[in-house]
Structures are given as C-alpha cells and as structure tokens.
XYZ file of C-alpha atoms in Angstrom:
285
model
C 0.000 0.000 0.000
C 1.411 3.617 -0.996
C 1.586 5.864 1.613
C 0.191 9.106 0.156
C 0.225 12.435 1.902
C -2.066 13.411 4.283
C -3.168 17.223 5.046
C -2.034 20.073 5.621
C -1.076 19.788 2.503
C 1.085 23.229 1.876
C -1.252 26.581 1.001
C -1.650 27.200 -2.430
C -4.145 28.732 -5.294
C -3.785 28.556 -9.210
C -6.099 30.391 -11.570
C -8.724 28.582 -13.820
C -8.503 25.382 -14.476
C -5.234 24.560 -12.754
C -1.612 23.091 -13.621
C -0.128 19.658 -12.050
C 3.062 21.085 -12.469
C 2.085 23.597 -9.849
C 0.734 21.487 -7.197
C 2.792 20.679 -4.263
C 2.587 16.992 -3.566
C 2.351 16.547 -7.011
C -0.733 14.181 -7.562
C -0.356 10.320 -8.034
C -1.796 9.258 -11.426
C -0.590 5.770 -11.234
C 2.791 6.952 -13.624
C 5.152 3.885 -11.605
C 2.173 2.315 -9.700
C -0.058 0.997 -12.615
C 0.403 -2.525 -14.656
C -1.912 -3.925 -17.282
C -3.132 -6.997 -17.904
C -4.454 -6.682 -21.224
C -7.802 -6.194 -19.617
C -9.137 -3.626 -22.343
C -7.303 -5.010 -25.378
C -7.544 -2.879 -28.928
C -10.940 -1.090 -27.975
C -11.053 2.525 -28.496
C -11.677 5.379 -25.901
C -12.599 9.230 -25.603
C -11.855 10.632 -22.336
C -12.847 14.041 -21.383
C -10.561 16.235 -19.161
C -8.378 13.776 -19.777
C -5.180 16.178 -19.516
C -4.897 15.683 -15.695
C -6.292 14.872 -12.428
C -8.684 11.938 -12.566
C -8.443 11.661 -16.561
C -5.009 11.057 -17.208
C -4.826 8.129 -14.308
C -7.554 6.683 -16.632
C -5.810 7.210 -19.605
C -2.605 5.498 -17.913
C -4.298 2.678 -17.001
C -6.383 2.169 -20.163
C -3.272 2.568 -22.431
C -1.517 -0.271 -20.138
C -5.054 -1.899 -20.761
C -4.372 -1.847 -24.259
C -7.116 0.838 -25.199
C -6.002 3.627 -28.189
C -7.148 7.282 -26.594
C -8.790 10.540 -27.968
C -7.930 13.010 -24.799
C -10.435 15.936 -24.918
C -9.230 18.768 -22.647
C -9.824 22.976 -22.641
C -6.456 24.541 -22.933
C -4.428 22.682 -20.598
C -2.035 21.837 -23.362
C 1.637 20.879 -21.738
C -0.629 18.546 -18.943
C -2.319 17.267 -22.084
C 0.997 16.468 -23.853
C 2.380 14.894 -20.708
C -0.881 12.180 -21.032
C -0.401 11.696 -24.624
C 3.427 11.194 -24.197
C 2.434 8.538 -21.032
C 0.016 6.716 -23.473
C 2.448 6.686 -26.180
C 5.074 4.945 -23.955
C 2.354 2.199 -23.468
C 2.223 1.729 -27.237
C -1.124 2.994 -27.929
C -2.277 5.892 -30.312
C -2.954 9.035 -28.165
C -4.677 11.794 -30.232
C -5.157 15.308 -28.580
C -8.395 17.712 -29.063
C -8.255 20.939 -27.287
C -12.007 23.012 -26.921
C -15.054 23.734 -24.785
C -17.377 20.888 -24.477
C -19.996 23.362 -23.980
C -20.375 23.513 -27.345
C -22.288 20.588 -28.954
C -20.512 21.127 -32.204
C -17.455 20.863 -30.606
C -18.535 17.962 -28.649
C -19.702 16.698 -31.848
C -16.148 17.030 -33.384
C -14.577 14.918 -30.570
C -16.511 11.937 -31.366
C -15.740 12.584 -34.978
C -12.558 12.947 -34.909
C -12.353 9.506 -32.391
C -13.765 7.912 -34.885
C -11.679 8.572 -37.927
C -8.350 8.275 -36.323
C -8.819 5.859 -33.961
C -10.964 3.314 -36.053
C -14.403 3.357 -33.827
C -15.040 4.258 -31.010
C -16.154 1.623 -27.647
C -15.701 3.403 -24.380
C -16.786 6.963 -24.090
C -15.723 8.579 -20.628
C -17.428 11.549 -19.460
C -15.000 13.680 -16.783
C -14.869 16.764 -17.696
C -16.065 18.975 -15.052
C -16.108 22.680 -13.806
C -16.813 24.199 -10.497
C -16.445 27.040 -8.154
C -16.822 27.714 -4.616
C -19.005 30.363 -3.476
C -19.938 31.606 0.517
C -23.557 32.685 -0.285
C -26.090 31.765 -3.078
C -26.276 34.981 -3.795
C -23.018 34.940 -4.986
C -23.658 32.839 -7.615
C -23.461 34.911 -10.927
C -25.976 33.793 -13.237
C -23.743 32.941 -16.073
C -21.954 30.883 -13.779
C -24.361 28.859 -12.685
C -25.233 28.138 -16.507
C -21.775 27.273 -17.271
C -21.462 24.779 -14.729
C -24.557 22.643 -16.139
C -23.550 23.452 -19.758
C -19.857 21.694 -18.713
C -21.235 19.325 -16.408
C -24.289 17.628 -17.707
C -25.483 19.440 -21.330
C -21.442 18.219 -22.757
C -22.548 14.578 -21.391
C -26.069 14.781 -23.322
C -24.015 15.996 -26.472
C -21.211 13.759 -26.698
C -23.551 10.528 -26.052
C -25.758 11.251 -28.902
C -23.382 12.084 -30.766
C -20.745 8.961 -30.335
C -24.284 5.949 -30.036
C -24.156 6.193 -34.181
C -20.925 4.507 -33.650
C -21.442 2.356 -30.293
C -22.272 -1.497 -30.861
C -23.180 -4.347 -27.917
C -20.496 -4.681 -25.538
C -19.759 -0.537 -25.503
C -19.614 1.372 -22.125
C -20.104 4.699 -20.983
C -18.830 6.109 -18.053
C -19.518 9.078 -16.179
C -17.938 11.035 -13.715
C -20.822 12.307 -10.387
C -19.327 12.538 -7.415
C -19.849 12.313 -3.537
C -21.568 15.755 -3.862
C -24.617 14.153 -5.659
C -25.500 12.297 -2.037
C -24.123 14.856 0.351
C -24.180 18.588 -1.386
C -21.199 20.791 -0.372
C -23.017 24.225 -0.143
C -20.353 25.860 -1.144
C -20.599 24.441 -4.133
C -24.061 24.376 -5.022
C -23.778 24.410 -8.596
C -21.254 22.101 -8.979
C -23.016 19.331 -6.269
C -26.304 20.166 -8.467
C -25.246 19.338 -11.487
C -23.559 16.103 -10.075
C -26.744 14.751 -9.286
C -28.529 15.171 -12.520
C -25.277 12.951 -13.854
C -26.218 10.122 -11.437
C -30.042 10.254 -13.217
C -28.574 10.828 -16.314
C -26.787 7.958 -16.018
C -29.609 5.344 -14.526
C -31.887 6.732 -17.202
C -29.417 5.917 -20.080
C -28.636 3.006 -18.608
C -31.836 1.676 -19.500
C -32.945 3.567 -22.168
C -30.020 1.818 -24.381
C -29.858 -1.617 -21.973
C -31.681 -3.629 -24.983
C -28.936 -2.126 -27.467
C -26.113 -3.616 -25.081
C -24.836 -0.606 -24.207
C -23.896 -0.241 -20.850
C -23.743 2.838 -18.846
C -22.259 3.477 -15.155
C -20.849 6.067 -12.994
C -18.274 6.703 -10.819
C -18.537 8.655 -7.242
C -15.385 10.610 -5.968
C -14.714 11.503 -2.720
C -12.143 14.178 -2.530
C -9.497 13.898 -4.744
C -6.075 15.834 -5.130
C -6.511 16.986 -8.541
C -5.917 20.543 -10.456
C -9.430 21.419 -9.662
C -9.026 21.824 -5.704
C -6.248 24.571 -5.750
C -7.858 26.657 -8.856
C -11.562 27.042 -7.715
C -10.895 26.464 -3.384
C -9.221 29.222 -0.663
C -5.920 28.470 0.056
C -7.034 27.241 3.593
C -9.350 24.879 2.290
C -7.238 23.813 -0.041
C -4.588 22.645 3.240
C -7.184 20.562 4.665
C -9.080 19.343 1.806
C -9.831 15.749 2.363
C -9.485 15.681 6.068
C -13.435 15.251 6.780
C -13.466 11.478 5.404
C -12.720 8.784 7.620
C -9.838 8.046 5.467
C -8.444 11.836 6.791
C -7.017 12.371 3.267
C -7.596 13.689 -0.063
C -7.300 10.609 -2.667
C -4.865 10.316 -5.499
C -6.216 10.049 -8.923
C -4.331 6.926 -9.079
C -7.237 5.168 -6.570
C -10.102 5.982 -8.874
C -8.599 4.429 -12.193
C -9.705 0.870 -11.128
C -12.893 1.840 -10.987
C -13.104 2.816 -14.477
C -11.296 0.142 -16.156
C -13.293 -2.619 -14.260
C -16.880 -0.534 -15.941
C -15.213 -0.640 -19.173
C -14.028 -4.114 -19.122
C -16.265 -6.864 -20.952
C -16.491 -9.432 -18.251
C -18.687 -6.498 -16.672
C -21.138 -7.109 -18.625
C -23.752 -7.575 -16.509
C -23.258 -4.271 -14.600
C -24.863 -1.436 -15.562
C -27.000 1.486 -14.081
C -24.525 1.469 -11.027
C -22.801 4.377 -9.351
C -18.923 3.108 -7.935
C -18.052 5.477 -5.114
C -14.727 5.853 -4.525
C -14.416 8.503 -1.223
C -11.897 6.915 1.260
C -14.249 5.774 3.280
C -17.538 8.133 3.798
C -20.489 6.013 2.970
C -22.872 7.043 0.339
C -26.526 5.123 1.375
C-alpha cells in the first residue's frame, strides 16, 4: 500500500482550471504504480478532461489496458501532452483535441474525430467537469451557474448522442458524479447540483439503451487531489481538503482508475445502471 500524503497539505491557489506542475505533492496518477493486464485489449476510448487529475490516471491505465485514446481537454495543453506522451510509452495511439465541451458542435467534433483516427469508437468517458466555490447563493453569478450545467451535464447529453451512431453491444459509458450528488457541499451548489442530474442521467441511459447492449455506469469521488481543488478552493481549504473522510485524506487520482477500467471491461457485462463510489471511506446510502 502507498503511503500518500495526508493534510495540511502546503497553502496554495492557481487560476482557472489549474496546472499539475504547480501542485505541491504533485498528484499520483498511477505513472510507476499501474500494470496492465491486457484487460481492455484494442478497444477505443474518448476521455474528457483527460489532460490531468482523474483523466489522465484513466488514460494510464487504459493505455496499459491496451485501449487507443482521444484526450479531450480545454487549454491545458503541456498537462495534455504529458498524457499523450504517457500513453504513447504504453504503445497505444494518443490523439489530442483541445475546446469547450460546452459547445455541442465541438462535442460533436470529438466523437468525430475519435472515430476517424482511432478506427471506432467503444468506451466513451465523461469527466470533464467545472466548479467554483461560493460563501452565499447569492453569490452565484448567473452565467456561472449556466456554465457549470452546460460543462457538467449538457457536454454529457451531447457527446452521447453524438458517439451511439458509432457504439455497438459490448460498448460502455462512463460518467464522472461525485460524492456531492449524495451529500451537497453548499459551497458548491452548482457544482453538487449538477452532479446529481449525472447520477439520473446515467440510470436513465442506462436503460434507455440496456436492450442495445450498451452499458452505462458512474463513478462517485470523494475528494481527490486533482488541479481542480487549488484553482476554484481558498488556500485554507485547499490545506485541509480531504481531512473530513474517515480516510483523513484527499485521494490520489491513481485510486479511482480501477474503478473505471473494471466498468469498461467486458467481463462487466452484466453491470450497468450502477454508481462506484470511490471517497476513502464516507459512505454514500
């Protein structure tokens, strides 16, 4: 068992949306932890936000898998580089597309673009995600609050219709909720909101394309030490974060990538319509 770093972690704040070169401990993405099996051998994925954090431990691990990789990120272009270069070592295709899922003709382009230069397309990964912290709801610009559910939940409507044209039996969506869509941080109402509507959104799908063999799933962070915390939280909340779960820690992204390459894998195929929480040990009941 790793021993990872428990808080304080040192102070710290980056602007929108955040480095991993910046962050002090450097997250653990499963770089010199993870070995495949062969698990996931010459399907073909589309992460989202998969330049850092939670997304490029799940493009390590799916590369070692065997899995070729479209990496949809924002701007985040040197952590999305880093990702490609990881999945390259692994000797799968890595293929980079920069934009705002917002858009649905971007999101539209992703899946496109998946498609012709990866050959098809079988896993489609939705973890892309924005959020901010705010004190009061009055605080909450109204643009804000938009852009959180277009990011969060309207990308995740766009990119499935636009990649089931190309989805056969046997293909798997995943989506990223989190903790917040069972116990709502208040200071992050928008963000906890929208993770909620991705849990329905994902047990509706899940049976709305169950008799096309498609399966869909989701998986729950807890808190997780990722470019999001020191970019949208204060500096002293940052030092703590992760102390309130019994496991008194924030998790690496390294601990979720398990998750997500046991929903992808075939011999899953039974499992659909579930929500995998990951959160160091707070219960979600």
């Amino acid at each position: 068992m790793i021993d990872y770093p428990t808080p304080p972690y040192p102070e710290q704040q980056q602007d929108m949306p955040g480095t991993t070169g910046a962050m002090t401990p450097r997250p653990d993405h499963g770089e010199e932890s993870y070995a495949g099996s062969g698990r996931l051998a010459g399907l073909k994925a589309v992460i989202t936000g998969g330049d850092s954090g939670i997304g490029r431990a799940v493009a390590i691990a799916y590369a070692r898998e065997g899995v070729d990789i479209l990496i949809s990120y924002l701007n985040e272009h040197e952590d999305a580089k880093d990702t490609a270069r990881l999945v390259e070592q692994a000797g799968r295709k890595a293929v980079l597309v920069p934009g705002d899922i917002k858009e649905a003709a971007h999101c539209r382009k992703i899946i496109d673009t998946a498609v012709n230069e990866l050959g098809g397309l079988d896993i489609l990964v939705n973890n892309a995600a924005h959020q901010a912290t705010f004190d009061s709801v009055a605080d909450i610009p109204d643009e804000e609050w938009e852009l959180t559910f277009k990011v969060n939940i309207h990308a995740m409507f766009y990119l499935v219709k636009a990649a089931l044209p190309h989805l056969s039996a046997g293909a798997s969506i995943i989506n990223t909720t989190s903790i917040n869509a069972d116990k709502p941080n208040p200071g992050l109402l928008a963000y906890a909101t929208t993770k909620g509507a991705i849990q329905n959104f994902t047990g509706g799908l899940a049976q709305a394309l169950a008799e096309q063999g498609i399966r869909v799933n989701c998986v729950a962070p807890g808190p997780i030490w990722t470019p999001l915390i020191p970019s949208t939280m204060p500096a002293e909340k940052v030092s703590k974060f992760g102390e309130q779960v019994p496991f008194k820690r924030a998790g690496q992204p390294a601990e979720l990538a398990a998750a997500y390459v046991m929903l992808a894998d075939p011999r899953s195929s039974y499992t659909s319509g579930a929500t995998i929480a990951v959160t160091g040990g707070q219960p979600i009941i």
